[in-house]
């Protein structure tokens, strides 16, 4: 198997986002959870593989080491180009990790120049004259200036990058991007000859990102959000294998369907309410009871066994802000989260053993706990049910499984019912 492009994402949900972008561009795409090794098996015939790391907020030297290992793994599977996916709001601190990781990937590849563009126009992230906008505000005027881990108080990308790397950074402005692929390539060469190592490019639309993607096709290291990845994906000529493989995507419509929710985000709470209002069977897990030793897992499985096998079921630990605060006050925040993740991971394994073949998981951390419990390390990315929320396909010891991993605030309010009352694959 030979990959055409490899990607390293600096967080779990960013990995899903960028994998969905490659899939939209027509590439048959795998998503790998966590650092891969020799025992990690990719689905056959993939054009792209995304390794989702947790390197956004770790110390820079750890982020560098993990990213270099992922780059070597992707190279060994044929990827000539490696895309470094970070957040469309450039979440990072003056110490890293975007600059140090990009520099390390470039050094390892022998690259002298990298192109950056965090624009994500469908989400209102645009870059103009090197400044990052969130809808109609500069990044530094948006809510991101109060982010708990990476407060963003500057919007000038060349300046932000320059603080994270000893090398020079410069801009390719929108006027050049509008002139097209050749103009951008010429500008890259001119910057390269002037000793510039990091090039930030403006982009206001998906068309701009398509131009940048085509211009960046030969660069060994490119960096940005999902938009530029999709632009690059479109620039790769489609292979017959990808087309045939996309048609042959598995569609396990047999077997039972379930949602496991551990996200307490507002959108997930709405999705739970909508599922309940639709008259579908749902069960709330009593986290405090589980902590005092009651067999909440056994009770949930007994409840599951009584449900109509033709209907999807929802089992959730998700709680309102008041309920969450009460549980956290009793157990502590970390202990409460660990209990819930353990509970939902265990339930996921039992449900798959009992015939669930379509499983929707709500919550970023929760998704990590469930994939770990199921021993799922790599999935094939399928069609999106909502933007950034694709079906994925995994092979488990109990057979094929369609898995949808949703970050808390993603998806329309009716996602749970819509995704699970149609069969996987009908969502396209
Ligand atoms: P999101 O994507 O919305 O941030 P996550 O799954 O990443 O969702 O995070 C939600 C966290 O809340 C998880 O660590 C989960 O274990 C925890 N959690 C969920 N339900 C409860 C609950 N009832 N009590 C305490 N913690 C909970």
CSV table of C-alpha atoms and ligand atoms in Angstrom, one decimal:
chain,number,residue,atom,x,y,z
A,1,UNK,CA,0.0,0.0,0.0
A,2,UNK,CA,1.3,3.5,-0.8
A,3,UNK,CA,-0.1,6.6,0.8
A,4,UNK,CA,-0.1,9.8,-1.2
A,5,UNK,CA,-0.3,12.1,1.7
A,6,UNK,CA,0.2,11.7,5.5
A,7,UNK,CA,-1.2,14.0,8.1
A,8,UNK,CA,-0.4,14.7,11.7
A,9,UNK,CA,-3.2,16.3,13.7
A,10,UNK,CA,-2.4,17.9,17.0
A,11,UNK,CA,-5.6,16.8,18.7
A,12,UNK,CA,-8.2,14.0,18.5
A,13,UNK,CA,-11.2,16.0,17.1
A,14,UNK,CA,-8.9,17.9,14.7
A,15,UNK,CA,-7.9,14.5,13.3
A,16,UNK,CA,-11.5,13.7,12.5
A,17,UNK,CA,-12.0,17.1,11.0
A,18,UNK,CA,-9.0,16.9,8.6
A,19,UNK,CA,-9.8,13.3,7.7
A,20,UNK,CA,-13.3,14.3,6.7
A,21,UNK,CA,-11.7,17.1,4.6
A,22,UNK,CA,-9.5,14.6,2.7
A,23,UNK,CA,-12.5,12.3,2.2
A,24,UNK,CA,-14.5,15.2,0.8
A,25,UNK,CA,-11.7,15.9,-1.7
A,26,UNK,CA,-12.1,12.3,-2.9
A,27,UNK,CA,-9.1,10.7,-1.1
A,28,UNK,CA,-9.7,7.3,0.5
A,29,UNK,CA,-8.7,8.2,4.0
A,30,UNK,CA,-7.7,6.4,7.2
A,31,UNK,CA,-7.7,7.9,10.7
A,32,UNK,CA,-5.3,6.6,13.3
A,33,UNK,CA,-5.9,7.2,17.0
A,34,UNK,CA,-2.8,8.1,18.9
A,35,UNK,CA,0.9,7.3,18.1
A,36,UNK,CA,1.0,4.4,15.7
A,37,UNK,CA,3.5,1.6,15.7
A,38,UNK,CA,4.4,-1.5,13.7
A,39,UNK,CA,1.3,-3.3,14.9
A,40,UNK,CA,-1.1,-0.5,13.7
A,41,UNK,CA,-2.9,-1.7,10.6
A,42,UNK,CA,-4.4,0.7,8.1
A,43,UNK,CA,-7.4,-0.2,6.0
A,44,UNK,CA,-6.4,-1.3,2.5
A,45,UNK,CA,-5.7,1.0,-0.5
A,46,UNK,CA,-5.8,4.4,1.4
A,47,UNK,CA,-4.6,7.6,-0.3
A,48,UNK,CA,-4.3,9.5,2.9
A,49,UNK,CA,-3.7,8.6,6.6
A,50,UNK,CA,-4.3,11.0,9.5
A,51,UNK,CA,-2.5,10.4,12.8
A,52,UNK,CA,-4.4,12.1,15.6
A,53,UNK,CA,-2.0,13.0,18.4
A,54,UNK,CA,-2.6,14.9,21.6
A,55,UNK,CA,0.2,17.4,21.0
A,56,UNK,CA,-1.5,20.8,21.1
A,57,UNK,CA,-0.8,21.7,24.7
A,58,UNK,CA,2.0,19.3,25.7
A,59,UNK,CA,5.5,20.6,26.2
A,60,UNK,CA,7.1,21.4,22.8
A,61,UNK,CA,9.9,18.7,23.0
A,62,UNK,CA,7.2,16.0,23.5
A,63,UNK,CA,5.1,17.4,20.7
A,64,UNK,CA,8.2,17.4,18.5
A,65,UNK,CA,9.2,13.8,19.3
A,66,UNK,CA,5.7,12.4,18.9
A,67,UNK,CA,5.3,14.3,15.6
A,68,UNK,CA,8.6,13.1,14.2
A,69,UNK,CA,7.7,9.5,15.1
A,70,UNK,CA,4.4,9.9,13.3
A,71,UNK,CA,6.2,11.4,10.2
A,72,UNK,CA,8.5,8.4,10.0
A,73,UNK,CA,5.6,6.0,10.3
A,74,UNK,CA,3.8,7.8,7.5
A,75,UNK,CA,6.9,7.9,5.3
A,76,UNK,CA,7.3,4.2,5.8
A,77,UNK,CA,3.8,3.8,4.3
A,78,UNK,CA,4.7,5.8,1.2
A,79,UNK,CA,3.5,9.3,2.1
A,80,UNK,CA,5.8,11.8,0.3
A,81,UNK,CA,4.1,14.8,1.7
A,82,UNK,CA,3.2,15.4,5.4
A,83,UNK,CA,0.5,17.9,6.4
A,84,UNK,CA,0.6,19.2,9.9
A,85,UNK,CA,-2.9,20.0,11.0
A,86,UNK,CA,-3.4,22.5,13.8
A,87,UNK,CA,-6.4,24.5,14.9
A,88,UNK,CA,-8.0,27.1,12.6
A,89,UNK,CA,-7.6,29.6,15.5
A,90,UNK,CA,-3.8,28.8,15.6
A,91,UNK,CA,-4.1,27.7,19.3
A,92,UNK,CA,-0.6,27.8,20.7
A,93,UNK,CA,1.7,29.7,23.0
A,94,UNK,CA,4.8,31.8,22.3
A,95,UNK,CA,6.8,28.7,23.2
A,96,UNK,CA,5.1,26.5,20.6
A,97,UNK,CA,4.0,24.1,19.5
A,98,UNK,CA,3.3,25.1,15.9
A,99,UNK,CA,6.7,26.6,15.1
A,100,UNK,CA,8.8,23.9,16.8
A,101,UNK,CA,6.9,21.0,15.3
A,102,UNK,CA,6.9,22.5,11.8
A,103,UNK,CA,10.6,23.2,12.0
A,104,UNK,CA,11.3,19.6,13.2
A,105,UNK,CA,9.2,18.1,10.4
A,106,UNK,CA,11.0,20.3,7.8
A,107,UNK,CA,14.5,19.4,9.1
A,108,UNK,CA,13.7,15.7,9.0
A,109,UNK,CA,12.4,16.1,5.4
A,110,UNK,CA,15.2,18.3,4.3
A,111,UNK,CA,12.7,21.0,3.4
A,112,UNK,CA,13.7,24.6,3.3
A,113,UNK,CA,10.3,26.2,3.1
A,114,UNK,CA,6.8,25.4,4.5
A,115,UNK,CA,3.5,26.9,3.6
A,116,UNK,CA,1.0,27.8,6.4
A,117,UNK,CA,-2.7,28.7,6.2
A,118,UNK,CA,-5.1,28.2,9.1
A,119,UNK,CA,-8.2,29.5,7.1
A,120,UNK,CA,-11.4,27.5,7.4
A,121,UNK,CA,-13.9,29.7,5.5
A,122,UNK,CA,-17.0,27.5,6.3
A,123,UNK,CA,-16.3,28.1,10.0
A,124,UNK,CA,-15.7,31.8,9.5
A,125,UNK,CA,-11.9,31.6,9.9
A,126,UNK,CA,-10.2,33.7,7.2
A,127,UNK,CA,-6.7,35.2,6.7
A,128,UNK,CA,-6.3,38.6,5.2
A,129,UNK,CA,-3.0,40.5,5.0
A,130,UNK,CA,-1.7,37.9,7.4
A,131,UNK,CA,-4.3,38.6,10.1
A,132,UNK,CA,-6.6,35.8,11.3
A,133,UNK,CA,-10.3,36.6,11.5
A,134,UNK,CA,-13.0,34.6,13.4
A,135,UNK,CA,-16.1,35.7,11.5
A,136,UNK,CA,-16.1,39.5,11.6
A,137,UNK,CA,-13.6,39.9,14.4
A,138,UNK,CA,-9.9,39.7,14.6
A,139,UNK,CA,-8.8,36.5,16.5
A,140,UNK,CA,-7.5,38.7,19.3
A,141,UNK,CA,-10.9,40.4,19.7
A,142,UNK,CA,-12.8,37.1,19.7
A,143,UNK,CA,-13.6,34.9,22.6
A,144,UNK,CA,-10.3,33.0,22.0
A,145,UNK,CA,-8.5,35.7,23.8
A,146,UNK,CA,-9.8,34.1,27.0
A,147,UNK,CA,-9.0,30.5,26.1
A,148,UNK,CA,-8.0,28.6,29.3
A,149,UNK,CA,-4.9,26.9,27.8
A,150,UNK,CA,-3.9,29.0,24.8
A,151,UNK,CA,-5.2,32.6,25.0
A,152,UNK,CA,-4.8,34.2,21.6
A,153,UNK,CA,-4.1,37.9,22.1
A,154,UNK,CA,-2.5,38.6,18.7
A,155,UNK,CA,-3.9,38.0,15.2
A,156,UNK,CA,-0.8,38.7,13.1
A,157,UNK,CA,0.2,35.2,12.0
A,158,UNK,CA,3.7,36.1,10.8
A,159,UNK,CA,4.4,37.7,14.2
A,160,UNK,CA,2.8,34.7,16.1
A,161,UNK,CA,4.9,32.2,14.1
A,162,UNK,CA,8.1,34.3,14.4
A,163,UNK,CA,7.7,34.1,18.2
A,164,UNK,CA,7.8,30.3,17.9
A,165,UNK,CA,10.7,29.7,15.5
A,166,UNK,CA,14.2,31.1,15.1
A,167,UNK,CA,13.7,31.2,11.4
A,168,UNK,CA,12.2,34.0,9.2
A,169,UNK,CA,8.5,34.1,8.3
A,170,UNK,CA,6.7,36.2,5.6
A,171,UNK,CA,3.4,36.6,3.9
A,172,UNK,CA,1.9,35.8,0.5
A,173,UNK,CA,-1.0,38.2,0.3
A,174,UNK,CA,-4.5,37.8,-1.1
A,175,UNK,CA,-3.6,39.8,-4.3
A,176,UNK,CA,-1.1,37.1,-5.2
A,177,UNK,CA,-3.4,34.2,-4.3
A,178,UNK,CA,-6.1,35.7,-6.5
A,179,UNK,CA,-3.7,35.6,-9.5
A,180,UNK,CA,-3.6,31.8,-9.3
A,181,UNK,CA,-1.4,28.8,-8.8
A,182,UNK,CA,1.6,30.0,-10.9
A,183,UNK,CA,1.7,33.3,-9.1
A,184,UNK,CA,1.7,31.6,-5.7
A,185,UNK,CA,4.5,29.1,-6.8
A,186,UNK,CA,6.6,32.0,-8.0
A,187,UNK,CA,6.1,33.8,-4.7
A,188,UNK,CA,7.1,30.7,-2.7
A,189,UNK,CA,10.3,30.5,-4.8
A,190,UNK,CA,11.0,34.2,-4.3
A,191,UNK,CA,10.6,33.9,-0.5
A,192,UNK,CA,12.6,30.7,-0.4
A,193,UNK,CA,15.5,32.4,-2.2
A,194,UNK,CA,15.3,35.3,0.2
A,195,UNK,CA,15.9,32.9,3.1
A,196,UNK,CA,12.3,32.8,4.3
A,197,UNK,CA,11.4,29.5,5.8
A,198,UNK,CA,7.8,29.9,7.0
A,199,UNK,CA,5.3,31.3,4.5
A,200,UNK,CA,1.9,32.4,5.7
A,201,UNK,CA,-0.7,32.7,2.9
A,202,UNK,CA,-3.9,34.7,2.9
A,203,UNK,CA,-7.2,32.9,2.1
A,204,UNK,CA,-10.7,34.1,2.2
A,205,UNK,CA,-12.6,31.3,0.3
A,206,UNK,CA,-12.3,27.7,-0.5
A,207,UNK,CA,-11.3,28.7,-4.0
A,208,UNK,CA,-8.3,30.5,-2.5
A,209,UNK,CA,-7.4,27.3,-0.6
A,210,UNK,CA,-7.7,25.2,-3.8
A,211,UNK,CA,-5.2,27.6,-5.4
A,212,UNK,CA,-2.8,27.2,-2.4
A,213,UNK,CA,-3.3,23.5,-2.3
A,214,UNK,CA,-2.3,23.1,-6.0
A,215,UNK,CA,0.7,25.4,-5.4
A,216,UNK,CA,1.8,23.4,-2.4
A,217,UNK,CA,1.5,19.9,-3.9
A,218,UNK,CA,5.3,19.4,-4.2
A,219,UNK,CA,6.2,20.7,-0.7
A,220,UNK,CA,7.2,18.0,1.7
A,221,UNK,CA,5.7,19.9,4.7
A,222,UNK,CA,2.6,22.0,4.6
A,223,UNK,CA,0.7,23.2,7.7
A,224,UNK,CA,-2.7,24.6,8.6
A,225,UNK,CA,-6.3,23.7,9.3
A,226,UNK,CA,-8.6,21.3,7.5
A,227,UNK,CA,-9.3,23.8,4.7
A,228,UNK,CA,-5.9,23.8,3.1
A,229,UNK,CA,-5.8,20.0,3.5
A,230,UNK,CA,-8.9,19.8,1.4
A,231,UNK,CA,-7.4,22.2,-1.1
A,232,UNK,CA,-4.3,19.8,-1.4
A,233,UNK,CA,-6.6,16.8,-1.6
A,234,UNK,CA,-8.5,18.3,-4.6
A,235,UNK,CA,-5.1,18.9,-6.3
A,236,UNK,CA,-4.2,15.2,-6.2
A,237,UNK,CA,-5.5,13.5,-9.4
A,238,UNK,CA,-8.1,10.9,-8.4
A,239,UNK,CA,-7.0,7.3,-8.6
A,240,UNK,CA,-9.1,4.6,-9.9
A,241,UNK,CA,-8.4,2.7,-6.7
A,242,UNK,CA,-9.8,5.5,-4.6
A,243,UNK,CA,-13.0,5.8,-6.6
A,244,UNK,CA,-13.5,2.0,-6.6
A,245,UNK,CA,-12.7,1.8,-2.9
A,246,UNK,CA,-15.0,4.7,-2.0
A,247,UNK,CA,-17.9,2.8,-3.8
A,248,UNK,CA,-16.9,-0.3,-1.9
A,249,UNK,CA,-17.0,1.4,1.5
A,250,UNK,CA,-18.5,-1.0,4.0
A,251,UNK,CA,-22.0,-0.2,5.0
A,252,UNK,CA,-23.0,-2.3,8.0
A,253,UNK,CA,-26.7,-1.8,8.1
A,254,UNK,CA,-27.3,-5.0,9.9
A,255,UNK,CA,-27.2,-5.2,13.6
A,256,UNK,CA,-28.2,-2.8,16.4
A,257,UNK,CA,-27.6,0.9,16.8
A,258,UNK,CA,-26.6,2.8,19.9
A,259,UNK,CA,-25.5,6.2,21.2
A,260,UNK,CA,-23.1,6.5,24.1
A,261,UNK,CA,-22.8,10.0,25.4
A,262,UNK,CA,-20.3,11.4,27.9
A,263,UNK,CA,-20.3,15.0,26.6
A,264,UNK,CA,-21.9,17.6,28.7
A,265,UNK,CA,-21.7,20.3,26.0
A,266,UNK,CA,-24.9,22.3,25.2
A,267,UNK,CA,-25.3,20.7,21.7
A,268,UNK,CA,-25.0,17.2,23.0
A,269,UNK,CA,-27.6,17.9,25.7
A,270,UNK,CA,-30.0,19.2,22.9
A,271,UNK,CA,-29.3,16.0,20.9
A,272,UNK,CA,-30.2,13.9,23.9
A,273,UNK,CA,-33.4,15.8,24.4
A,274,UNK,CA,-34.3,15.4,20.8
A,275,UNK,CA,-33.7,11.7,20.8
A,276,UNK,CA,-35.9,11.4,23.9
A,277,UNK,CA,-38.6,13.6,22.4
A,278,UNK,CA,-38.7,11.3,19.3
A,279,UNK,CA,-39.8,8.5,21.6
A,280,UNK,CA,-36.6,6.5,21.3
A,281,UNK,CA,-35.3,4.5,24.3
A,282,UNK,CA,-32.8,6.3,26.5
A,283,UNK,CA,-31.1,5.6,29.8
A,284,UNK,CA,-29.4,8.0,32.1
A,285,UNK,CA,-26.4,6.5,34.0
A,286,UNK,CA,-26.2,7.3,37.7
A,287,UNK,CA,-22.6,8.2,38.0
A,288,UNK,CA,-22.7,8.6,41.8
A,289,UNK,CA,-24.3,5.2,42.2
A,290,UNK,CA,-21.6,3.7,40.1
A,291,UNK,CA,-19.0,5.4,42.3
A,292,UNK,CA,-20.5,3.8,45.4
A,293,UNK,CA,-20.2,0.3,43.9
A,294,UNK,CA,-23.7,-0.3,42.4
A,295,UNK,CA,-23.5,-2.4,39.2
A,296,UNK,CA,-24.6,0.3,36.9
A,297,UNK,CA,-23.1,-1.5,33.9
A,298,UNK,CA,-25.1,-4.7,34.6
A,299,UNK,CA,-28.3,-2.7,35.1
A,300,UNK,CA,-27.7,-0.8,31.8
A,301,UNK,CA,-27.1,-4.1,29.9
A,302,UNK,CA,-30.3,-5.6,31.4
A,303,UNK,CA,-32.2,-2.5,30.2
A,304,UNK,CA,-30.6,-2.8,26.8
A,305,UNK,CA,-31.7,-6.5,26.5
A,306,UNK,CA,-35.3,-5.4,27.0
A,307,UNK,CA,-35.4,-2.8,24.2
A,308,UNK,CA,-36.8,-3.3,20.7
A,309,UNK,CA,-33.8,-4.5,18.6
A,310,UNK,CA,-35.2,-2.5,15.7
A,311,UNK,CA,-34.7,0.8,17.5
A,312,UNK,CA,-31.5,2.7,18.3
A,313,UNK,CA,-30.9,3.2,22.0
A,314,UNK,CA,-29.2,6.0,23.9
A,315,UNK,CA,-27.1,5.5,27.1
A,316,UNK,CA,-25.7,8.7,28.6
A,317,UNK,CA,-23.7,10.0,31.5
A,318,UNK,CA,-24.0,13.5,30.2
A,319,UNK,CA,-25.4,15.9,32.8
A,320,UNK,CA,-26.7,19.4,33.1
A,321,UNK,CA,-24.3,22.0,34.5
A,322,UNK,CA,-25.9,21.7,38.0
A,323,UNK,CA,-25.9,17.9,38.0
A,324,UNK,CA,-22.3,17.9,36.8
A,325,UNK,CA,-21.2,20.3,39.5
A,326,UNK,CA,-22.8,18.1,42.1
A,327,UNK,CA,-21.1,15.0,40.9
A,328,UNK,CA,-17.7,16.8,40.6
A,329,UNK,CA,-18.1,18.2,44.1
A,330,UNK,CA,-18.6,14.7,45.5
A,331,UNK,CA,-16.0,12.8,43.5
A,332,UNK,CA,-13.5,15.5,42.3
A,333,UNK,CA,-13.3,16.6,38.6
A,334,UNK,CA,-10.7,14.1,37.5
A,335,UNK,CA,-12.1,11.1,39.4
A,336,UNK,CA,-15.6,11.8,38.1
A,337,UNK,CA,-14.3,12.0,34.5
A,338,UNK,CA,-12.3,8.8,34.9
A,339,UNK,CA,-15.3,7.0,36.4
A,340,UNK,CA,-17.5,8.0,33.5
A,341,UNK,CA,-15.0,7.2,30.8
A,342,UNK,CA,-14.4,3.7,32.3
A,343,UNK,CA,-18.1,3.1,32.5
A,344,UNK,CA,-18.8,4.2,28.9
A,345,UNK,CA,-15.7,2.3,27.6
A,346,UNK,CA,-16.9,-0.9,29.3
A,347,UNK,CA,-20.4,-0.5,28.0
A,348,UNK,CA,-19.1,0.0,24.5
A,349,UNK,CA,-17.3,-3.3,24.6
A,350,UNK,CA,-20.4,-5.1,26.0
A,351,UNK,CA,-22.7,-3.5,23.5
A,352,UNK,CA,-20.6,-4.5,20.5
A,353,UNK,CA,-20.4,-8.1,21.9
A,354,UNK,CA,-24.2,-8.0,22.1
A,355,UNK,CA,-24.6,-7.1,18.4
A,356,UNK,CA,-24.3,-3.3,18.2
A,357,UNK,CA,-22.9,-2.5,14.7
A,358,UNK,CA,-23.6,1.2,14.5
A,359,UNK,CA,-22.2,3.2,17.4
A,360,UNK,CA,-22.3,6.9,17.8
A,361,UNK,CA,-20.1,8.4,20.6
A,362,UNK,CA,-20.6,11.9,21.9
A,363,UNK,CA,-17.6,13.7,23.4
A,364,UNK,CA,-14.0,14.1,22.5
A,365,UNK,CA,-12.6,12.5,25.7
A,366,UNK,CA,-15.4,10.0,25.7
A,367,UNK,CA,-14.5,8.9,22.1
A,368,UNK,CA,-10.9,8.3,23.2
A,369,UNK,CA,-12.1,6.1,26.0
A,370,UNK,CA,-14.4,4.1,23.7
A,371,UNK,CA,-11.9,3.5,20.9
A,372,UNK,CA,-9.3,2.4,23.5
A,373,UNK,CA,-11.8,0.0,25.2
A,374,UNK,CA,-12.8,-1.4,21.8
A,375,UNK,CA,-9.1,-1.8,20.8
A,376,UNK,CA,-9.8,0.3,17.6
A,377,UNK,CA,-6.6,2.0,16.5
A,378,UNK,CA,-7.4,2.9,12.9
A,379,UNK,CA,-10.6,3.5,11.0
A,380,UNK,CA,-11.6,4.2,7.4
A,381,UNK,CA,-13.4,7.5,7.0
A,382,UNK,CA,-16.8,7.5,5.3
A,383,UNK,CA,-19.5,10.1,4.5
A,384,UNK,CA,-20.3,12.9,6.8
A,385,UNK,CA,-23.7,13.0,8.6
A,386,UNK,CA,-23.1,16.6,9.5
A,387,UNK,CA,-20.1,18.9,8.8
A,388,UNK,CA,-17.0,17.4,10.6
A,389,UNK,CA,-18.9,14.3,11.8
A,390,UNK,CA,-18.2,11.4,9.5
A,391,UNK,CA,-19.1,7.8,9.8
A,392,UNK,CA,-16.0,5.7,10.1
A,393,UNK,CA,-15.5,2.0,9.7
A,394,UNK,CA,-13.5,-0.3,12.0
A,395,UNK,CA,-12.9,-4.0,12.2
A,396,UNK,CA,-13.2,-5.4,15.7
A,397,UNK,CA,-12.9,-8.9,17.1
A,398,UNK,CA,-16.7,-9.0,16.9
A,399,UNK,CA,-16.9,-8.0,13.3
A,400,UNK,CA,-17.2,-4.8,11.3
A,401,UNK,CA,-18.4,-1.7,13.1
A,402,UNK,CA,-19.7,1.7,11.9
A,403,UNK,CA,-18.5,4.3,14.4
A,404,UNK,CA,-19.3,8.0,14.6
A,405,UNK,CA,-17.2,10.0,17.0
A,406,UNK,CA,-18.5,13.4,17.7
A,407,UNK,CA,-16.9,16.2,19.6
A,408,UNK,CA,-19.4,17.7,22.1
A,409,UNK,CA,-20.7,20.8,20.2
A,410,UNK,CA,-20.7,19.2,16.7
A,411,UNK,CA,-23.7,18.1,14.8
A,412,UNK,CA,-27.3,19.4,14.3
A,413,UNK,CA,-29.8,18.8,17.2
A,414,UNK,CA,-31.4,15.9,15.4
A,415,UNK,CA,-28.1,14.1,14.6
A,416,UNK,CA,-28.6,11.1,16.8
A,417,UNK,CA,-32.0,10.2,15.4
A,418,UNK,CA,-31.1,11.1,11.8
A,419,UNK,CA,-27.8,9.2,11.8
A,420,UNK,CA,-29.2,6.0,13.4
A,421,UNK,CA,-32.6,5.7,11.9
A,422,UNK,CA,-31.1,5.7,8.4
A,423,UNK,CA,-28.5,3.0,7.7
A,424,UNK,CA,-24.8,4.0,7.6
A,425,UNK,CA,-23.9,5.1,4.1
A,426,UNK,CA,-27.4,6.6,3.3
A,427,UNK,CA,-26.3,9.9,4.8
A,428,UNK,CA,-24.4,11.0,1.8
B,1,LIG,P1,-16.8,17.3,24.9
B,1,LIG,O1,-16.4,16.9,23.6
B,1,LIG,O2,-18.2,17.9,25.0
B,1,LIG,O3,-15.8,18.2,25.6
B,1,LIG,P2,-15.8,15.1,26.4
B,1,LIG,O4,-16.2,13.6,26.4
B,1,LIG,O5,-14.4,15.5,25.8
B,1,LIG,O6,-17.0,15.9,25.8
B,1,LIG,O7,-15.7,15.6,27.9
B,1,LIG,C1,-16.8,15.4,28.8
B,1,LIG,C2,-16.2,14.9,30.2
B,1,LIG,O8,-17.2,15.0,31.1
B,1,LIG,C3,-15.7,13.5,30.1
B,1,LIG,O9,-14.4,13.4,30.8
B,1,LIG,C4,-16.7,12.8,30.9
B,1,LIG,O10,-16.2,11.6,31.5
B,1,LIG,C5,-17.2,13.8,31.9
B,1,LIG,N1,-18.6,13.5,32.4
B,1,LIG,C6,-19.6,13.2,31.6
B,1,LIG,N2,-20.7,13.0,32.3
B,1,LIG,C7,-20.4,13.2,33.6
B,1,LIG,C8,-21.1,13.2,34.9
B,1,LIG,N3,-22.4,12.9,34.9
B,1,LIG,N4,-20.4,13.5,36.0
B,1,LIG,C9,-19.1,13.8,35.9
B,1,LIG,N5,-18.4,13.9,34.8
B,1,LIG,C10,-19.0,13.6,33.6
